[in-house]
JSON list of C-alpha atoms in Angstrom, two decimals:
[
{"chain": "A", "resi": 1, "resn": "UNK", "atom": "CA", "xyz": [98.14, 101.94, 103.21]},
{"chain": "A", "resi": 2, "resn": "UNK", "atom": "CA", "xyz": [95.65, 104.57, 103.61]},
{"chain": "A", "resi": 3, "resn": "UNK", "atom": "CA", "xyz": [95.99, 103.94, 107.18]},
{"chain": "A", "resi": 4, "resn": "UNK", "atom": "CA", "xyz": [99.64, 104.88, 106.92]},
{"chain": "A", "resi": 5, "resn": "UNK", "atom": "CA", "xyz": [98.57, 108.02, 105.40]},
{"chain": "A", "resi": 6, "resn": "UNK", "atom": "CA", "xyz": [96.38, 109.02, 107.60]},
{"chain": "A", "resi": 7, "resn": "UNK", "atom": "CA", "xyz": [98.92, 108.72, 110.46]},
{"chain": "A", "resi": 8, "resn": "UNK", "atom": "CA", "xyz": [101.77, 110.35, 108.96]},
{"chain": "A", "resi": 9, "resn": "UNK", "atom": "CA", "xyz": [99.89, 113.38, 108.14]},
{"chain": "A", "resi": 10, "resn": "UNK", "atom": "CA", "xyz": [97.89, 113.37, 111.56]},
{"chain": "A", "resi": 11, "resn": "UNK", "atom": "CA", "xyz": [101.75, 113.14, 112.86]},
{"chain": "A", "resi": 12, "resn": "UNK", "atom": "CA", "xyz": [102.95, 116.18, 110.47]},
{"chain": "A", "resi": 13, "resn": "UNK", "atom": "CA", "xyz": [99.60, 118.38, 111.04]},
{"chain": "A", "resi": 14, "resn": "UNK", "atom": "CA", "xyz": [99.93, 117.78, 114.74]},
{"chain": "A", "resi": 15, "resn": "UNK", "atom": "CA", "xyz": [102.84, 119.86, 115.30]},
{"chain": "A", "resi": 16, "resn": "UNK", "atom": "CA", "xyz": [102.57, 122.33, 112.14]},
{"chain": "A", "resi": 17, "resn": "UNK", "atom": "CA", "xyz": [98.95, 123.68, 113.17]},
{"chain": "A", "resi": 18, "resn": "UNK", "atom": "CA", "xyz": [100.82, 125.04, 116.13]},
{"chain": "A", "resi": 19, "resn": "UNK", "atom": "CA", "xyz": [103.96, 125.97, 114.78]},
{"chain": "A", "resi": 20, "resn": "UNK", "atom": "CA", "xyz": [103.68, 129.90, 115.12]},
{"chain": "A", "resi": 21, "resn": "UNK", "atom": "CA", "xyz": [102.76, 129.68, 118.67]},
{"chain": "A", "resi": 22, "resn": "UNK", "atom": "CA", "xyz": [105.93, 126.85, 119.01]},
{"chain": "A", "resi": 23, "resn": "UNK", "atom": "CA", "xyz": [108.12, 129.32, 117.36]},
{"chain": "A", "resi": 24, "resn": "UNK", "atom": "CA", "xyz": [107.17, 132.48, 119.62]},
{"chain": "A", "resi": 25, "resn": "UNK", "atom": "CA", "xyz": [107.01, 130.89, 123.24]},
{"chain": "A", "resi": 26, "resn": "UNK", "atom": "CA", "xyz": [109.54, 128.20, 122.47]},
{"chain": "A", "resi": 27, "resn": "UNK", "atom": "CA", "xyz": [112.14, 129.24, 120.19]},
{"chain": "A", "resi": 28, "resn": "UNK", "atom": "CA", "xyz": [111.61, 132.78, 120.59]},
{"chain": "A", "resi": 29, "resn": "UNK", "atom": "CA", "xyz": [111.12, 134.51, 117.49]},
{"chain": "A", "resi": 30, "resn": "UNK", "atom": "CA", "xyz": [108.31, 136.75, 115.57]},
{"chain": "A", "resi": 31, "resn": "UNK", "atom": "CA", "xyz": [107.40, 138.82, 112.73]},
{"chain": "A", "resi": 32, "resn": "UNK", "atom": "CA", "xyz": [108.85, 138.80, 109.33]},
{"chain": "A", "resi": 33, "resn": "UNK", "atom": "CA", "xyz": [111.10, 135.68, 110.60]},
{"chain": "A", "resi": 34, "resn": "UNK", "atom": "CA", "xyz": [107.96, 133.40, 111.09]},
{"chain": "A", "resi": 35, "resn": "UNK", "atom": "CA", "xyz": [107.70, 133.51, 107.18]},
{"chain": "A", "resi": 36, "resn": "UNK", "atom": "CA", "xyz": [110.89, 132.99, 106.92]},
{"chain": "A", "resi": 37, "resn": "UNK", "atom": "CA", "xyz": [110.73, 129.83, 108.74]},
{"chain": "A", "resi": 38, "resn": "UNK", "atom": "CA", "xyz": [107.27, 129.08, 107.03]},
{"chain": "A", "resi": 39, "resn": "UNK", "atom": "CA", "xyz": [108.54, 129.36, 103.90]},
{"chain": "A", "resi": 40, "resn": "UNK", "atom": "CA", "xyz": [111.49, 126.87, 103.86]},
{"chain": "A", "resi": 41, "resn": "UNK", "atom": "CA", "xyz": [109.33, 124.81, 105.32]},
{"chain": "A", "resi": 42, "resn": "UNK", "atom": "CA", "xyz": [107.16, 124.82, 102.13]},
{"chain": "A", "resi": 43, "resn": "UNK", "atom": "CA", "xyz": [110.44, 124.34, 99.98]},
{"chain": "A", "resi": 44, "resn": "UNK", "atom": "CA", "xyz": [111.16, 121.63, 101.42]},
{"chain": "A", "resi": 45, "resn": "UNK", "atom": "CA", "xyz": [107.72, 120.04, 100.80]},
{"chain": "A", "resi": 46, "resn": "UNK", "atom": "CA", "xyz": [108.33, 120.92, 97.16]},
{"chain": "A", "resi": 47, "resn": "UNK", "atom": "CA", "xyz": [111.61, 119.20, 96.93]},
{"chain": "A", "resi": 48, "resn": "UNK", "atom": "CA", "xyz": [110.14, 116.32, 99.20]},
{"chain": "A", "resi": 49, "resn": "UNK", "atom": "CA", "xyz": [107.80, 115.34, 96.93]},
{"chain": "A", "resi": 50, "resn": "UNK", "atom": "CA", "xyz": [110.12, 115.67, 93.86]},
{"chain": "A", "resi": 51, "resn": "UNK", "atom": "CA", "xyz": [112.68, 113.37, 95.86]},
{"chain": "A", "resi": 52, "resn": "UNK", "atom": "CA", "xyz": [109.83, 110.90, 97.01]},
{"chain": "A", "resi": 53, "resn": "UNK", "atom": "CA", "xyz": [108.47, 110.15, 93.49]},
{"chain": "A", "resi": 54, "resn": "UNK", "atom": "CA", "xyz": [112.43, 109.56, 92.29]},
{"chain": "A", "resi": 55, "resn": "UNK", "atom": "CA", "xyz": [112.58, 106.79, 95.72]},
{"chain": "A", "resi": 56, "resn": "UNK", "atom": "CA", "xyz": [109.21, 105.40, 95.01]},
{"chain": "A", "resi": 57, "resn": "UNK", "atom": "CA", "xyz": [110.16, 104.47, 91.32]},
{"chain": "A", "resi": 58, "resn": "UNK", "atom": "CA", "xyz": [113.21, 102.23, 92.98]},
{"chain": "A", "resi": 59, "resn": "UNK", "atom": "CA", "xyz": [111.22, 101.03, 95.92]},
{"chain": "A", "resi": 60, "resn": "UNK", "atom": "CA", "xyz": [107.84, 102.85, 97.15]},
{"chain": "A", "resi": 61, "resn": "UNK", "atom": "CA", "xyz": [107.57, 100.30, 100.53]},
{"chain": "A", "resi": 62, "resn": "UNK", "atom": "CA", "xyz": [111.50, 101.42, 101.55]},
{"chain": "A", "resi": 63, "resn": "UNK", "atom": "CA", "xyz": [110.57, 104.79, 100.49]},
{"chain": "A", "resi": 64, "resn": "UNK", "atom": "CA", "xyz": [108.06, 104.89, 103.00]},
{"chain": "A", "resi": 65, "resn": "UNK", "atom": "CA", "xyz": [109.91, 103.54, 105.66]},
{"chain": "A", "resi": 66, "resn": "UNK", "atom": "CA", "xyz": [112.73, 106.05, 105.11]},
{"chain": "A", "resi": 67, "resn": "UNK", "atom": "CA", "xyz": [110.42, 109.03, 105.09]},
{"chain": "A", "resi": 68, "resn": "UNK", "atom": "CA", "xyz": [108.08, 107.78, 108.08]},
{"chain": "A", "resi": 69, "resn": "UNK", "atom": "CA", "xyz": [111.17, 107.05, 109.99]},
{"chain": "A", "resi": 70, "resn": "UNK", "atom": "CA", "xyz": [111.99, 110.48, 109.25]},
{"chain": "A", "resi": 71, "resn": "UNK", "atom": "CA", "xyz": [109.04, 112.10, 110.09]},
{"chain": "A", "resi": 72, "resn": "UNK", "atom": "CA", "xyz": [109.37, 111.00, 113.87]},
{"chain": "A", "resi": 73, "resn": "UNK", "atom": "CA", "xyz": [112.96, 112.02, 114.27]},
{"chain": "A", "resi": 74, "resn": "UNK", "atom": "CA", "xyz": [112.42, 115.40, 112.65]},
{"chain": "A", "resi": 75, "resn": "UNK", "atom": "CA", "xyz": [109.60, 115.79, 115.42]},
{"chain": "A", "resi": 76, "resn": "UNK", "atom": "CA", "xyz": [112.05, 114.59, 118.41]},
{"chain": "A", "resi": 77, "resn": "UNK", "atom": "CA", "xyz": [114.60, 117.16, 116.70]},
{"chain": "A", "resi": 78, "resn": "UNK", "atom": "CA", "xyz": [111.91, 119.73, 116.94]},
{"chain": "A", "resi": 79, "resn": "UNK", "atom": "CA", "xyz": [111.15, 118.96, 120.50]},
{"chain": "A", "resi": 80, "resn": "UNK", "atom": "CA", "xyz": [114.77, 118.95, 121.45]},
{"chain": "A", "resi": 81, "resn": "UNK", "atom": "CA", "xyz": [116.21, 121.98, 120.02]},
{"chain": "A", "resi": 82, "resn": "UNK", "atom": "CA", "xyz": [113.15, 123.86, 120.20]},
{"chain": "A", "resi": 83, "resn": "UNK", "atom": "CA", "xyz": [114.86, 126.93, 121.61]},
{"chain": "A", "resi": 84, "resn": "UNK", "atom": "CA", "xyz": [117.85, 127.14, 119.36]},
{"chain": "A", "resi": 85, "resn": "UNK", "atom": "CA", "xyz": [116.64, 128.86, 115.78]},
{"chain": "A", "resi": 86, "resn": "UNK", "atom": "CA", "xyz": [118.88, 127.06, 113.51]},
{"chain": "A", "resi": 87, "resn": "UNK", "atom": "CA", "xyz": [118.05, 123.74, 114.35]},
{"chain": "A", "resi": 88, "resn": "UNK", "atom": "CA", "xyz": [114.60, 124.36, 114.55]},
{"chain": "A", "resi": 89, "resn": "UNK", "atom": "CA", "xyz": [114.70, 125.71, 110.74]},
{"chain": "A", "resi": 90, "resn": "UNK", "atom": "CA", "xyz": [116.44, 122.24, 110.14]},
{"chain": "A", "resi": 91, "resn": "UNK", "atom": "CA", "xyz": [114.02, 120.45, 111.29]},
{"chain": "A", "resi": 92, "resn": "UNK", "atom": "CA", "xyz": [111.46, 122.10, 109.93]},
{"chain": "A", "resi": 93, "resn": "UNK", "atom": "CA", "xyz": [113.37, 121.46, 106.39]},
{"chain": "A", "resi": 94, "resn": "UNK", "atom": "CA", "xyz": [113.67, 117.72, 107.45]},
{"chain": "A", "resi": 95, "resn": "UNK", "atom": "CA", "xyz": [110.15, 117.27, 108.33]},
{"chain": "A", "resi": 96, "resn": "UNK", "atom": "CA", "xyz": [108.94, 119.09, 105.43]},
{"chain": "A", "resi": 97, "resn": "UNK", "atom": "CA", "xyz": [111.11, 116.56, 102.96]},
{"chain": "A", "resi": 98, "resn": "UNK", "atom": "CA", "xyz": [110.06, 113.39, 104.78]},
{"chain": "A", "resi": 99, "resn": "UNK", "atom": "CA", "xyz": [106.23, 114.33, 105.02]},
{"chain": "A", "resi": 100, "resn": "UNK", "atom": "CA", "xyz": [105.94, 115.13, 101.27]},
{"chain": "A", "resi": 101, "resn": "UNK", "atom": "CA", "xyz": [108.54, 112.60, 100.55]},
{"chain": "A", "resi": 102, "resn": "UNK", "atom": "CA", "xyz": [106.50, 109.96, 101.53]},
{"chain": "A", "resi": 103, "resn": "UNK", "atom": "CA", "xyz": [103.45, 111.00, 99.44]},
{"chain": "A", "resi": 104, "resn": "UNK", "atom": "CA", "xyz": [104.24, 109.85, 96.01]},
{"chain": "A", "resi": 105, "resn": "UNK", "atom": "CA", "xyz": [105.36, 106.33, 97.42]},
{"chain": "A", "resi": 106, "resn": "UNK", "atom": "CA", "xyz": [101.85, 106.24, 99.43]},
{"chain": "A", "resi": 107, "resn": "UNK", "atom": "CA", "xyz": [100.20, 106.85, 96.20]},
{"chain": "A", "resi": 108, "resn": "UNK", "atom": "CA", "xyz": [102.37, 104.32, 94.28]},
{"chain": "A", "resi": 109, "resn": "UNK", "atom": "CA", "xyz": [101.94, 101.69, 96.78]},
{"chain": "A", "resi": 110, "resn": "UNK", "atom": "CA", "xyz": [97.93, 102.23, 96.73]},
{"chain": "A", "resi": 111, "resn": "UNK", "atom": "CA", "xyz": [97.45, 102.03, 92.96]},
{"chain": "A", "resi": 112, "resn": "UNK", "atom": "CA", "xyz": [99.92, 98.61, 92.66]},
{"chain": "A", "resi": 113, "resn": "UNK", "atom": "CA", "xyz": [98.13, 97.12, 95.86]},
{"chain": "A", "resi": 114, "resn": "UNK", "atom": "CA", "xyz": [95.01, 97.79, 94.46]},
{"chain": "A", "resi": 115, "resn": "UNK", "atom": "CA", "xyz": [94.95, 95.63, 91.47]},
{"chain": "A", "resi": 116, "resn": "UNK", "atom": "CA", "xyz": [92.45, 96.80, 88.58]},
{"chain": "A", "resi": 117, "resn": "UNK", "atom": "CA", "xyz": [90.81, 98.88, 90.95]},
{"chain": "A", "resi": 118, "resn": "UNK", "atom": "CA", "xyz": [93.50, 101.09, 90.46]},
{"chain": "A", "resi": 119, "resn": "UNK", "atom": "CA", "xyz": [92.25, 103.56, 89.08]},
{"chain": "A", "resi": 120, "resn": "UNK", "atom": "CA", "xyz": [89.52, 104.47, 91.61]},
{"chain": "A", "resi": 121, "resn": "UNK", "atom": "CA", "xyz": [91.69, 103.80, 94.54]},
{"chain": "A", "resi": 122, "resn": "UNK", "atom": "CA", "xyz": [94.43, 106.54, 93.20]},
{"chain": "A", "resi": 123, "resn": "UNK", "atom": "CA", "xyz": [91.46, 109.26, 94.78]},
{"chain": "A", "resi": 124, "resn": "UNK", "atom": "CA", "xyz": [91.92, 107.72, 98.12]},
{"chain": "A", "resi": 125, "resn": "UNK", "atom": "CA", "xyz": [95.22, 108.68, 99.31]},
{"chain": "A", "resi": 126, "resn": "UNK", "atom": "CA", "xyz": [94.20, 112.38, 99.67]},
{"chain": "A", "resi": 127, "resn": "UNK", "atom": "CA", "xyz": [91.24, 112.16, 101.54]},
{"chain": "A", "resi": 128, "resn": "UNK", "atom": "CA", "xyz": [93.10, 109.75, 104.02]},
{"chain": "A", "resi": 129, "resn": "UNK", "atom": "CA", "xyz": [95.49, 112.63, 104.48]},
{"chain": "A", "resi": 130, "resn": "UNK", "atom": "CA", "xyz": [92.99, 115.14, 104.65]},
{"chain": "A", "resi": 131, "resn": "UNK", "atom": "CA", "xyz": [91.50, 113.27, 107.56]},
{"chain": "A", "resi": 132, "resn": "UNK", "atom": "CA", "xyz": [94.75, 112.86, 109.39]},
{"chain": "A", "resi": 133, "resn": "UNK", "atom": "CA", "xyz": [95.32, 116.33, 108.72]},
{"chain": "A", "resi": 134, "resn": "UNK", "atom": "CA", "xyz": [92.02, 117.29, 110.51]},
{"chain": "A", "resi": 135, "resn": "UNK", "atom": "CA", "xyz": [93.25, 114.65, 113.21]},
{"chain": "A", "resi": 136, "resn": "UNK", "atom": "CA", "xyz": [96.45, 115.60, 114.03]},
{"chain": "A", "resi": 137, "resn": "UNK", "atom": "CA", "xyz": [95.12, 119.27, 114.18]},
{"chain": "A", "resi": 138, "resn": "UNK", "atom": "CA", "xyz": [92.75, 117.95, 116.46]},
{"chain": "A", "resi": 139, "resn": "UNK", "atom": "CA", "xyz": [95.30, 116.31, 118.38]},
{"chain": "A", "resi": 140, "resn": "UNK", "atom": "CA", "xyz": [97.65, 118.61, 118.97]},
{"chain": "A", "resi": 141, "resn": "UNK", "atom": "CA", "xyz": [94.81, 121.12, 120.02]},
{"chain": "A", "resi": 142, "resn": "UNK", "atom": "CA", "xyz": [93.93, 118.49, 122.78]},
{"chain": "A", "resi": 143, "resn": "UNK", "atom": "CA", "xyz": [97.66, 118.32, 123.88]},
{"chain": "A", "resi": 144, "resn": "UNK", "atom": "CA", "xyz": [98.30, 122.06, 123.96]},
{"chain": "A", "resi": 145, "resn": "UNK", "atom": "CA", "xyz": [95.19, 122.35, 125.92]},
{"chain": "A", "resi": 146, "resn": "UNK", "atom": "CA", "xyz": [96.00, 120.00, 128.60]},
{"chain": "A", "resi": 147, "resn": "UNK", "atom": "CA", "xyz": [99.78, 121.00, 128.51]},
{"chain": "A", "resi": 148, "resn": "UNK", "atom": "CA", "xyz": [102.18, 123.63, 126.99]},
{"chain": "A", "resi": 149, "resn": "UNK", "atom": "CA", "xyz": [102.60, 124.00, 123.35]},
{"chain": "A", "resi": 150, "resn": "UNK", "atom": "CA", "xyz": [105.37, 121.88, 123.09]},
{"chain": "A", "resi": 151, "resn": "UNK", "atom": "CA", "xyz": [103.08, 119.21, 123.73]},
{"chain": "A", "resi": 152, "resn": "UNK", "atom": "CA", "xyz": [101.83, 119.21, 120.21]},
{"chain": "A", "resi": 153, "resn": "UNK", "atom": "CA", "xyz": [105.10, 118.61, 118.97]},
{"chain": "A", "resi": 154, "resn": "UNK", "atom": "CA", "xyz": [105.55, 115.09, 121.30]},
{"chain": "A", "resi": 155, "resn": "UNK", "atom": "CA", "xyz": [101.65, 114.05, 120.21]},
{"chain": "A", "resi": 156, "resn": "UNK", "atom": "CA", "xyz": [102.80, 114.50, 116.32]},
{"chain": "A", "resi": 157, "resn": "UNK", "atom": "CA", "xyz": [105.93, 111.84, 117.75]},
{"chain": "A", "resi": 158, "resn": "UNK", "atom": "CA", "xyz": [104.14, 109.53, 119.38]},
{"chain": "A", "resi": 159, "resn": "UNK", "atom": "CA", "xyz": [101.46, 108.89, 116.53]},
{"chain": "A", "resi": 160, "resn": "UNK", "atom": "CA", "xyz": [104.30, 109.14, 114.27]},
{"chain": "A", "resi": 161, "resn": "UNK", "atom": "CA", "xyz": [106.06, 106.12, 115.83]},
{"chain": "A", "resi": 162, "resn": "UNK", "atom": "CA", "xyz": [103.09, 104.38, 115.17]},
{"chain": "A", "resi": 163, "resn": "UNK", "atom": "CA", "xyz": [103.01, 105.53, 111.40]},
{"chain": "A", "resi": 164, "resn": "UNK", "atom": "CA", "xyz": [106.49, 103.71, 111.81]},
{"chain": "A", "resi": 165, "resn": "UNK", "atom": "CA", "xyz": [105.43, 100.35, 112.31]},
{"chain": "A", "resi": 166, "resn": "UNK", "atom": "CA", "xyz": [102.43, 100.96, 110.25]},
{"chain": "A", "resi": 167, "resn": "UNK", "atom": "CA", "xyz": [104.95, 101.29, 107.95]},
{"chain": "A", "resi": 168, "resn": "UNK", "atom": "CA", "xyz": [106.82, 98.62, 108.28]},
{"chain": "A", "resi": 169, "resn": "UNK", "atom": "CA", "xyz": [103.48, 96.36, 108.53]},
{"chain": "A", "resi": 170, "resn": "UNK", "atom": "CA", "xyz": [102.32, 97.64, 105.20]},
{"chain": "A", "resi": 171, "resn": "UNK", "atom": "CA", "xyz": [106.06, 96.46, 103.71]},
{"chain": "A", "resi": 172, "resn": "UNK", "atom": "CA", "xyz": [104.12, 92.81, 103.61]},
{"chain": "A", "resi": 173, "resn": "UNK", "atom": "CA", "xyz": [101.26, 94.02, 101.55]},
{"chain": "A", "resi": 174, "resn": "UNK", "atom": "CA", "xyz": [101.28, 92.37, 97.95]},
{"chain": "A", "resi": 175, "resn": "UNK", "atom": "CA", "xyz": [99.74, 93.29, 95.03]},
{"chain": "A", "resi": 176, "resn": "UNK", "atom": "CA", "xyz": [96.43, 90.75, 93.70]},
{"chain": "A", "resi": 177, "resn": "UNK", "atom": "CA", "xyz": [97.37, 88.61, 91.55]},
{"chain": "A", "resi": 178, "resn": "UNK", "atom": "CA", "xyz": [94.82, 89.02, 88.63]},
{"chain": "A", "resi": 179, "resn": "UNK", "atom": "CA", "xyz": [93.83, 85.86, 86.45]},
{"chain": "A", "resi": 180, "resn": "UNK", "atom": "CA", "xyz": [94.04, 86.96, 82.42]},
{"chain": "A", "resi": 181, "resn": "UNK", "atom": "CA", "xyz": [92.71, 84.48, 79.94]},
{"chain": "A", "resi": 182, "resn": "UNK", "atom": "CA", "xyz": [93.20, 81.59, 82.19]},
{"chain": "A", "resi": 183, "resn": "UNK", "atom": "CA", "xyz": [97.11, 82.92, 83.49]},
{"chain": "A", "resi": 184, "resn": "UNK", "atom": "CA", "xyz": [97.91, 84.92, 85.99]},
{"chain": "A", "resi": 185, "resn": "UNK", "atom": "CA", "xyz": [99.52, 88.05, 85.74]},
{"chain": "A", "resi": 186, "resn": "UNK", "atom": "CA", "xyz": [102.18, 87.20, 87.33]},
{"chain": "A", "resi": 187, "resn": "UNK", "atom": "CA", "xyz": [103.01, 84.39, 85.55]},
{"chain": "A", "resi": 188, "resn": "UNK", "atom": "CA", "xyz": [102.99, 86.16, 82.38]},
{"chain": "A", "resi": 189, "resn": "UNK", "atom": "CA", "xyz": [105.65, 88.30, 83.56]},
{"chain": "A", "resi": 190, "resn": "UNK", "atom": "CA", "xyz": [107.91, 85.02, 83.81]}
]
């Protein structure tokens, strides 16, 4: 799970390091409209997260899926209709919602998978996106330097595809069952 994570965020910081520069030489705008775009990208963060933690109650492994899923076609969007403004503020909005979508369903899935270590293993989530975020920056540096700043939008896509089947991997993780006076937890539930 923390593996998952770490790519998704490596994915997301990948191309979002290196947005202004995107935005200038690809889609051609500047100034006072950067923020602009900046900004609903933060929105949508904020009302990612609120919509993730609302999915991850009904199902945090589908949740995941959905938002890692949507991670990598907000990034091919990005690539695609780099040079028209609109859809680049779309995608921007979509990537935004998926990223911080996923994160309360990460966290969810982390705590239930880890048993009674719970509550220590709640701490982990972060730091495995604070390394992908340092990754992906990374990453993306790499790309623009061998290439053209578009090419830190396609790195963010291809480790996001594999966040995808990371994903789907992680969707046959179960939780431990923990023995409880001589029953198992799950058989108490019964």
């Amino acid at each position: 799970m923390l593996f998952l994570g770490f790519l998704v965020f490596a994915a997301v910081s990948s191309a979002l390091t290196y947005i202004v520069p995107f935005l200038e030489s690809v889609t051609g705008i500047s100034g006072a409209l950067i923020s602009a775009f900046l900004l609903a990208y933060g929105v949508a963060t904020a009302v990612g997260s609120f919509g993730g933690g609302r999915f991850a109650d009904s199902d945090a492994t589908r949740a995941m899926i959905v938002a890692t899923i949507g991670v990598a076609v907000s990034l091919l969007a990005l690539y695609l209709v780099g040079a028209i403004a609109v859809l680049v503020a779309l995608a921007l909005l979509a990537l935004g919602a998926f990223a911080m979508g996923m994160a309360p369903a990460l966290q969810h899935r982390v705590v239930s998978l880890a048993g009674p270590g719970g509550a220590l293993a709640q701490s982990l989530p972060s730091s495995a996106a604070n390394v992908g975020i340092a990754f992906g920056s990374f990453a993306g540096g790499v790309a623009i330097g061998g290439f053209t700043v578009s090419a830190a939008v396609l790195t963010g896509l291809i480790i996001a595809m594999i966040a995808i089947a990371a994903a789907w991997a992680s969707s046959f993780l179960k939780p431990p069952v923990v023995e409880v006076l001589g029953s198992s937890i799950s058989d108490s539930k019964r």
